[in-house]
XYZ file of C-alpha atoms in Angstrom:
554
model
C 27.589 -46.595 -38.041
C 23.814 -46.187 -38.347
C 21.287 -46.850 -35.638
C 17.748 -46.039 -34.653
C 17.940 -45.822 -30.871
C 15.270 -45.832 -28.219
C 17.316 -44.752 -25.232
C 17.908 -41.699 -23.073
C 21.309 -42.974 -21.947
C 23.098 -43.695 -25.259
C 25.394 -46.641 -25.715
C 29.097 -45.875 -26.134
C 29.856 -45.631 -29.854
C 33.148 -47.094 -31.010
C 35.078 -45.704 -33.957
C 34.787 -48.163 -36.825
C 37.713 -48.614 -39.166
C 37.286 -46.449 -42.242
C 34.450 -44.441 -40.661
C 36.293 -42.129 -38.292
C 35.160 -39.351 -36.005
C 34.395 -35.655 -35.950
C 36.813 -33.507 -33.969
C 35.704 -30.271 -32.315
C 38.450 -27.686 -32.660
C 39.022 -23.973 -33.080
C 37.616 -24.055 -36.618
C 34.291 -25.587 -35.581
C 31.278 -23.308 -35.945
C 27.566 -23.712 -35.313
C 25.344 -23.004 -38.317
C 21.629 -22.431 -37.818
C 18.832 -20.112 -38.936
C 18.079 -17.056 -36.811
C 14.935 -18.584 -35.316
C 17.096 -21.189 -33.549
C 19.213 -18.582 -31.780
C 18.070 -19.801 -28.357
C 19.093 -23.390 -29.060
C 22.421 -22.215 -30.492
C 23.121 -20.118 -27.381
C 22.319 -23.067 -25.115
C 24.545 -25.440 -27.108
C 27.399 -22.944 -27.007
C 26.995 -22.596 -23.246
C 27.113 -26.381 -22.872
C 30.200 -26.889 -25.057
C 32.382 -23.886 -24.285
C 33.354 -24.254 -20.590
C 35.137 -27.624 -20.791
C 36.478 -27.311 -24.342
C 37.508 -23.669 -24.263
C 36.338 -23.400 -27.879
C 34.624 -20.254 -29.130
C 32.242 -22.113 -31.475
C 31.122 -19.085 -33.434
C 27.562 -19.116 -34.719
C 26.260 -18.048 -38.099
C 23.360 -18.508 -40.449
C 23.425 -20.863 -43.435
C 24.884 -19.361 -46.595
C 24.047 -21.117 -49.869
C 27.059 -19.484 -51.535
C 29.545 -21.228 -49.267
C 29.758 -24.950 -48.500
C 29.541 -25.809 -44.817
C 32.398 -27.848 -43.411
C 33.793 -28.417 -39.942
C 30.424 -27.273 -38.630
C 27.559 -28.325 -36.430
C 24.511 -27.603 -38.583
C 21.147 -27.291 -36.830
C 17.730 -27.214 -38.456
C 14.029 -28.050 -38.308
C 12.466 -30.340 -40.891
C 8.892 -31.421 -41.610
C 10.261 -34.870 -42.502
C 10.479 -35.659 -38.788
C 7.639 -35.921 -36.279
C 7.330 -33.478 -33.372
C 9.926 -34.294 -30.659
C 11.845 -36.526 -33.114
C 15.444 -35.837 -34.120
C 18.060 -37.107 -36.542
C 21.756 -36.802 -35.697
C 24.322 -37.465 -38.419
C 28.017 -37.290 -37.558
C 30.738 -37.672 -40.186
C 34.416 -36.784 -40.197
C 33.469 -33.522 -41.937
C 30.786 -32.270 -39.609
C 27.516 -32.737 -37.739
C 23.981 -32.325 -39.069
C 21.301 -32.291 -36.380
C 17.649 -31.875 -37.327
C 14.470 -31.939 -35.309
C 10.802 -32.251 -36.106
C 10.465 -29.216 -33.847
C 12.761 -27.316 -31.524
C 12.053 -29.735 -28.653
C 13.236 -32.609 -30.822
C 16.281 -30.608 -31.855
C 17.177 -29.990 -28.218
C 16.818 -33.697 -27.443
C 19.276 -34.342 -30.237
C 21.652 -31.777 -28.739
C 21.573 -33.736 -25.476
C 22.485 -36.925 -27.329
C 25.306 -35.117 -29.129
C 26.737 -33.974 -25.779
C 26.511 -37.506 -24.413
C 28.563 -38.825 -27.338
C 31.436 -36.567 -26.305
C 33.816 -37.555 -23.471
C 32.102 -37.264 -20.030
C 34.385 -34.358 -19.138
C 32.203 -32.174 -21.388
C 29.933 -31.734 -18.347
C 32.614 -30.006 -16.282
C 32.175 -26.251 -16.035
C 35.743 -25.073 -16.568
C 38.510 -25.798 -19.060
C 39.619 -29.441 -19.140
C 43.114 -29.980 -20.537
C 44.333 -33.064 -22.377
C 40.979 -34.263 -23.739
C 40.314 -34.906 -27.428
C 36.812 -33.599 -28.085
C 35.807 -36.198 -30.668
C 32.428 -37.666 -31.600
C 32.357 -41.029 -33.413
C 30.736 -41.028 -36.845
C 27.182 -42.210 -36.331
C 23.593 -41.689 -37.479
C 20.872 -41.730 -34.827
C 17.158 -41.285 -35.419
C 15.069 -41.219 -32.259
C 11.820 -39.992 -30.749
C 9.952 -40.511 -27.464
C 7.044 -42.829 -26.933
C 5.183 -40.454 -24.594
C 4.554 -36.718 -24.578
C 4.499 -36.460 -20.754
C 7.878 -37.493 -19.354
C 8.001 -35.952 -15.971
C 9.205 -35.575 -12.429
C 7.160 -34.306 -9.502
C 9.300 -32.229 -7.138
C 7.979 -31.477 -3.654
C 9.515 -28.213 -2.404
C 6.900 -27.733 0.321
C 8.108 -30.274 2.891
C 11.683 -29.080 2.457
C 12.303 -25.892 0.540
C 14.688 -26.085 -2.420
C 16.468 -22.802 -3.240
C 16.099 -21.355 -6.710
C 19.565 -22.326 -7.931
C 18.971 -25.950 -6.903
C 15.629 -26.011 -8.752
C 17.388 -24.739 -11.874
C 20.114 -27.363 -11.470
C 17.372 -29.992 -11.230
C 15.848 -28.654 -14.457
C 19.228 -29.062 -16.144
C 19.356 -32.674 -14.951
C 15.846 -33.242 -16.267
C 16.829 -31.832 -19.660
C 19.914 -34.048 -19.737
C 17.574 -37.033 -19.418
C 15.048 -35.669 -21.954
C 12.324 -35.216 -19.344
C 9.890 -32.479 -20.336
C 7.412 -31.895 -17.468
C 8.197 -30.586 -13.997
C 5.172 -31.122 -11.760
C 6.003 -28.592 -9.034
C 4.363 -29.322 -5.673
C 4.326 -25.865 -4.054
C 2.074 -26.089 -0.979
C 1.608 -28.402 1.963
C 0.702 -28.520 5.639
C 4.388 -27.797 6.294
C 4.923 -24.811 4.001
C 3.585 -22.468 1.296
C 6.252 -21.663 -1.307
C 4.781 -19.293 -3.918
C 4.245 -15.560 -3.423
C 0.623 -14.502 -3.905
C 0.429 -10.712 -3.872
C -3.233 -10.570 -2.935
C -2.614 -12.683 0.164
C 0.828 -11.776 1.545
C 0.447 -13.754 4.768
C 0.631 -16.985 2.756
C 4.390 -16.416 2.592
C 4.860 -14.093 5.568
C 3.414 -16.759 7.880
C 2.920 -19.887 5.798
C 6.381 -20.218 4.283
C 8.174 -21.283 7.473
C 7.733 -23.598 10.429
C 9.300 -23.651 13.886
C 10.962 -27.049 13.486
C 10.871 -30.245 11.443
C 10.293 -33.887 12.212
C 13.390 -36.055 11.851
C 12.672 -39.607 10.788
C 9.360 -41.447 10.678
C 7.133 -43.449 12.965
C 6.570 -43.215 16.734
C 10.290 -42.860 17.490
C 10.772 -39.791 15.280
C 12.138 -36.652 16.917
C 12.188 -32.931 16.058
C 15.225 -30.836 15.214
C 14.260 -27.611 17.009
C 15.383 -25.589 13.989
C 13.145 -23.218 11.989
C 12.820 -24.091 8.309
C 11.371 -22.058 5.475
C 11.647 -20.224 2.208
C 9.525 -19.208 -0.762
C 9.790 -18.092 -4.366
C 8.959 -14.496 -5.250
C 6.934 -13.935 -8.373
C 10.147 -12.752 -10.058
C 11.763 -16.066 -9.051
C 8.842 -18.012 -10.490
C 9.016 -16.190 -13.812
C 12.761 -16.783 -13.985
C 12.434 -20.495 -13.264
C 9.588 -20.924 -15.761
C 11.615 -19.156 -18.461
C 14.675 -21.259 -17.623
C 12.577 -24.408 -17.976
C 10.991 -23.201 -21.216
C 14.435 -22.695 -22.747
C 15.037 -26.396 -22.034
C 11.602 -27.378 -23.401
C 10.315 -28.311 -19.974
C 6.738 -27.430 -19.062
C 6.295 -26.419 -15.409
C 2.954 -27.602 -13.992
C 2.293 -25.891 -10.638
C 0.279 -27.569 -7.903
C -1.602 -25.935 -5.040
C -2.887 -28.868 -2.986
C -6.471 -28.587 -1.654
C -8.658 -29.135 0.319
C -6.342 -31.264 2.466
C -2.601 -30.663 2.929
C -3.496 -27.018 3.607
C -2.455 -26.213 7.170
C 0.205 -23.699 6.101
C -2.499 -21.642 4.389
C -4.815 -22.018 7.393
C -2.038 -20.855 9.722
C -1.705 -17.717 7.587
C -5.471 -17.125 7.239
C -7.288 -18.945 10.076
C -10.690 -18.149 8.547
C -9.922 -20.820 5.928
C -9.963 -23.625 8.496
C -12.795 -25.554 10.092
C -13.882 -23.472 13.080
C -12.783 -20.264 11.379
C -10.657 -17.448 12.741
C -11.325 -18.427 16.350
C -9.050 -21.468 16.003
C -5.293 -20.786 15.907
C -3.052 -23.203 14.050
C 0.676 -23.136 13.300
C 2.351 -24.335 10.147
C 2.676 -28.040 10.783
C 6.018 -29.447 11.869
C 5.434 -33.198 11.466
C 4.876 -35.492 8.515
C 1.915 -37.650 7.593
C -1.748 -36.964 6.861
C -2.908 -33.983 8.943
C -6.494 -33.736 10.228
C -6.795 -29.968 9.660
C -8.453 -29.233 6.303
C -10.112 -26.290 4.607
C -13.656 -25.376 5.520
C -16.229 -25.530 2.738
C -17.529 -21.961 2.858
C -18.130 -20.113 -0.402
C -15.626 -17.531 0.826
C -12.900 -20.188 1.027
C -13.589 -21.289 -2.536
C -13.452 -17.637 -3.624
C -10.115 -17.218 -1.806
C -8.616 -20.095 -3.778
C -10.095 -18.928 -7.042
C -8.166 -15.711 -6.487
C -5.012 -17.699 -5.673
C -5.318 -19.760 -8.853
C -6.006 -16.656 -10.952
C -2.708 -15.195 -9.779
C -0.974 -18.550 -10.219
C -2.122 -18.792 -13.832
C -0.620 -15.370 -14.503
C 2.749 -16.790 -13.428
C 2.589 -20.180 -15.123
C 1.698 -20.424 -18.837
C 1.219 -24.194 -18.562
C -2.087 -25.421 -20.022
C -2.266 -27.771 -17.014
C -2.750 -26.574 -13.417
C -2.539 -28.895 -10.409
C -5.199 -28.809 -7.679
C -4.060 -31.777 -5.564
C -7.183 -33.374 -4.112
C -5.368 -36.182 -2.300
C -5.455 -37.504 1.246
C -8.161 -35.208 2.617
C -9.486 -36.461 5.978
C -13.176 -35.744 6.586
C -13.302 -36.136 10.358
C -13.405 -32.372 11.011
C -16.267 -31.928 8.573
C -18.238 -34.712 10.295
C -17.711 -33.205 13.744
C -18.258 -29.533 12.855
C -21.827 -28.178 13.253
C -21.282 -25.416 10.699
C -20.051 -27.883 8.071
C -23.010 -30.146 8.721
C -25.320 -27.174 8.246
C -23.615 -26.412 4.932
C -24.232 -29.987 3.841
C -27.940 -29.673 4.603
C -28.133 -26.327 2.774
C -26.579 -27.892 -0.329
C -28.496 -31.134 -0.122
C -25.405 -33.261 0.503
C -25.735 -36.607 2.223
C -22.030 -37.483 2.464
C -18.879 -35.538 3.343
C -17.262 -36.758 0.122
C -19.643 -34.433 -1.722
C -18.014 -31.452 0.007
C -14.658 -32.240 -1.554
C -16.338 -32.892 -4.904
C -18.044 -29.469 -4.672
C -14.770 -27.710 -3.903
C -12.779 -29.404 -6.686
C -15.620 -28.812 -9.158
C -15.602 -25.106 -8.270
C -11.882 -24.821 -8.989
C -12.255 -26.995 -12.086
C -14.843 -24.621 -13.551
C -12.727 -21.579 -12.674
C -9.539 -22.976 -14.194
C -11.385 -24.285 -17.255
C -12.904 -20.831 -17.792
C -9.329 -19.548 -18.037
C -8.574 -21.990 -20.849
C -6.589 -24.435 -18.705
C -7.066 -28.035 -17.540
C -6.987 -29.234 -13.957
C -4.573 -31.945 -12.881
C -5.304 -33.874 -9.713
C -4.308 -36.979 -7.818
C -6.492 -40.021 -8.402
C -8.748 -39.199 -5.426
C -10.524 -36.666 -7.677
C -12.135 -39.685 -9.340
C -14.239 -40.132 -6.187
C -16.387 -37.299 -7.557
C -17.343 -35.852 -10.909
C -14.861 -33.584 -12.669
C -14.812 -32.115 -16.157
C -13.894 -34.373 -19.034
C -10.757 -32.301 -19.593
C -9.374 -33.120 -16.128
C -6.074 -35.045 -16.059
C -5.594 -37.701 -13.389
C -2.304 -38.613 -11.725
C -2.556 -42.293 -10.823
C -0.396 -42.691 -7.708
C -2.065 -45.408 -5.611
C -0.934 -48.114 -7.974
C -2.525 -48.225 -11.427
C -6.187 -48.403 -10.394
C -6.609 -44.702 -11.010
C -5.088 -45.014 -14.471
C -7.539 -47.742 -15.460
C -10.597 -46.001 -14.007
C -9.690 -42.593 -15.440
C -8.947 -43.883 -18.932
C -12.193 -45.872 -19.020
C -14.103 -42.738 -17.996
C -12.429 -40.780 -20.788
C -9.906 -38.810 -18.731
C -6.288 -38.355 -19.710
C -3.848 -40.008 -17.321
C -0.321 -39.548 -16.035
C 0.925 -42.791 -14.498
C 2.994 -42.394 -11.335
C 2.284 -45.535 -9.264
C 4.016 -45.455 -5.902
C 5.237 -49.047 -6.149
C 7.120 -48.296 -9.372
C 8.194 -44.646 -9.446
C 8.134 -43.111 -5.944
C 11.731 -42.017 -5.719
C 11.587 -41.252 -1.993
C 11.155 -44.968 -1.293
C 14.241 -46.846 -0.098
C 16.468 -48.201 -2.835
C 17.577 -51.528 -1.364
C 17.055 -53.845 1.599
C 20.423 -52.802 3.033
C 20.103 -51.921 6.736
C 22.047 -48.673 6.403
C 19.830 -47.027 3.782
C 19.049 -43.576 5.264
C 15.550 -43.206 6.784
C 14.107 -46.193 4.878
C 10.589 -45.491 3.598
C 8.038 -48.076 2.427
C 9.060 -50.812 -0.019
C 12.470 -51.181 -1.654
C 12.337 -49.723 -5.163
C 15.450 -50.709 -7.065
C 16.948 -49.385 -10.271
C 15.670 -52.539 -11.999
C 12.151 -51.918 -10.651
C 12.053 -48.368 -12.021
C 13.523 -49.417 -15.362
C 10.637 -51.901 -15.711
C 7.992 -49.168 -15.314
C 5.192 -49.359 -17.877
C 2.746 -46.405 -17.879
C -0.039 -48.158 -19.841
C -2.012 -50.777 -17.884
C -2.303 -54.023 -19.820
C -6.054 -54.192 -19.146
C -6.842 -51.090 -21.232
C -8.123 -51.355 -24.776
C -6.176 -49.623 -27.518
C -8.586 -46.652 -27.520
C -8.460 -46.383 -23.719
C -4.660 -46.582 -23.781
C -4.563 -43.422 -25.888
C -5.596 -41.508 -22.763
C -2.269 -42.323 -21.087
C -0.178 -39.202 -21.662
C 2.907 -40.747 -20.105
C 4.431 -41.072 -16.685
C 6.461 -39.333 -14.024
C 8.597 -40.098 -10.996
C 7.463 -38.546 -7.718
C 9.957 -37.009 -5.303
C 8.468 -36.372 -1.862
C 10.917 -34.558 0.381
C 9.904 -35.238 3.981
C 13.251 -36.964 4.449
C 15.240 -34.978 1.846
C 16.467 -31.848 3.602
C 19.016 -30.781 0.966
C 19.808 -31.030 -2.730
C 22.507 -33.560 -1.812
C 19.889 -35.855 -0.283
C 17.645 -35.405 -3.332
C 20.602 -36.447 -5.495
C 21.115 -39.591 -3.436
C 17.510 -40.754 -3.496
C 16.655 -39.701 -7.045
C 19.715 -40.769 -9.027
C 20.317 -43.039 -10.819
C 16.670 -44.114 -10.579
C 15.525 -41.001 -12.450
C 17.785 -42.099 -15.331
C 15.872 -45.388 -15.471
C 12.531 -43.593 -15.248
C 13.504 -41.265 -18.098
C 14.356 -44.182 -20.325
C 11.162 -46.037 -19.381
C 8.947 -43.145 -20.529
C 10.990 -42.622 -23.696
C 11.212 -46.253 -24.812
C 8.872 -49.038 -25.986
C 7.080 -51.339 -23.563
C 9.225 -53.596 -21.353
C 7.869 -56.648 -23.196
C 8.766 -55.217 -26.630
C 12.154 -56.906 -26.686
C 13.835 -53.501 -27.035
C 14.407 -52.910 -23.326
C 17.000 -54.969 -21.517
C 18.116 -54.114 -17.997
C 21.537 -55.717 -18.288
C 22.250 -53.710 -21.428
C 20.964 -50.576 -19.700
C 23.244 -51.261 -16.720
C 26.251 -51.396 -19.019
C 25.310 -48.027 -20.486
C 24.755 -46.620 -17.000
C 28.366 -47.380 -16.074
C 29.437 -44.739 -18.600
C 26.562 -42.423 -17.736
C 27.638 -42.339 -14.096
C 30.855 -40.708 -15.279
C 28.707 -37.896 -16.667
C 26.890 -37.561 -13.355
C 30.251 -37.526 -11.578
C 31.417 -34.675 -13.815
C 28.237 -32.708 -13.039
C 28.605 -33.396 -9.316
C 25.511 -35.542 -8.742
C 25.828 -37.442 -5.450
C 23.920 -40.513 -6.612
C 23.225 -43.805 -4.882
C 25.938 -46.355 -5.539
C 25.233 -50.014 -6.168
C 27.279 -50.852 -3.061
C 25.004 -48.701 -0.901
C 25.330 -45.318 0.829
C 28.665 -43.676 1.448
C 29.384 -42.976 5.141
C 28.115 -39.380 4.963
C 24.940 -40.475 3.170
C 23.808 -42.624 6.089
C 21.516 -41.449 8.889
C 22.371 -43.788 11.769
C 19.777 -43.892 14.518
C 17.095 -42.000 12.552
C 14.015 -44.242 12.258
C 12.178 -44.870 9.005
C 8.944 -46.635 8.151
C 9.828 -49.616 5.952
C 7.064 -51.876 4.675
C 6.760 -55.071 2.687
C 5.056 -55.196 -0.687
C 2.277 -57.254 0.876
C 1.632 -54.623 3.553
C 1.658 -51.853 0.976
C -0.735 -53.720 -1.353
C -3.223 -54.392 1.449
C -3.178 -50.738 2.525
C -3.787 -49.354 -0.969
C -6.409 -51.950 -1.884
C -8.694 -50.449 0.738
C -7.906 -46.865 -0.282
C -8.718 -47.305 -3.988
C -12.004 -49.125 -3.429
C -13.872 -45.838 -3.931
C -12.487 -45.362 -7.451
C -12.665 -48.952 -8.688
C -15.261 -49.176 -11.467
């Protein structure tokens, strides 16, 4: 059987008469050059637990024919990120245009095995066979990501690494890691220890949304040491996932202000705690030169931890009421010749932009950064619909599409009344599968600025990895396929066909232990009876965002 696929979740492959299958057994070895030792070690670690097979590794030897082997290699005949997988009764040949492509092919190879391959101890009574097949595949986009918010609710290191494994399974290659918020600061900065000593925990957390929300009375916190960060980044790198850190400024900063009150409007004389509720918080950074210098130092240390060429600066949802009411801020505006408070945020983002650019990196910000001038190298995350994507691309900026009405994975999944803490509009598996990162209104040259897309996972109402599982899966599977595959109108994407493939893929998620959302709705322990949400209709959402994006509509 030969196919050129464009899917992250492969179709079940039947054994055709006269074609056969390759059987993994005690004689199977992995053959690869020394430079692929990391990929070989990962593949061994993925195959050994359930099969119990040793799967010895060795380098290619021209003097001996290779049989009963899994042969790995890199070839210039394939494009970067592309792979070719050939399975015959005699063995497996897997080649990539680069090591990232090779690893994508390894994921496909695993998925062609019985779903029990994902269990982490010996499974008896399973024939570890792969149908004979040839698959040639490559992604459409270079940025296939997920944004994970660990600031609202902290996610322990082992759960972050598990999430990276799930990303790799779905051939996602960018983790946008949202590390700071009003409700918590999660990364150790040695120069400013109070950011984690004070800013990493809060006294309690809001439960639910809206005016009827309550508080749990329970402290919540946690942070990653610099050793943790280096470990996680290395773990991601081994799976060909780039980790893009985000420190959100100048709004969403109350945790930092609680730790260092001199950063806030009013300075050290005003005491603030790490915030305990959700929503847009009025407290923002002051616009002193010393505050900009503080954050330049933070980002310098951050860039020492994260090798990513892209560094997130946030820039979203920054209220300006404090700046308008504060005499010192108004004096700063006069000193700098500013006539509008929006220029203060532009000044602050520009200062960080120059600093990060001087270090050979690019800033990455939410689409509000388009309200001011930023360097041409700045990357824009279009979250308030696709207006930001259109405006950014037409101005010459690269874009990551993450529109809330298509890929916000904290939004409720159905109209069912027992969905836990229902947020905003219903965003179904079909909706996410139909995601298209390139706005139709862009010209072909403008469309080249669209790097890809990502799903955003905001964790106000996700207080554990189990809850993240429920809200994110299987929608992240659909998102992964959408950013790998051709346009929805290409004729090569069909939701009914995808649903059939998902039925088998759910068996893989079951074997891993992912507590995903079922088509029938939440299981009894996944419900949150009596906890209010904030559901909205699509009409209400559209009207709200239309007003917000007016400032960036060219």
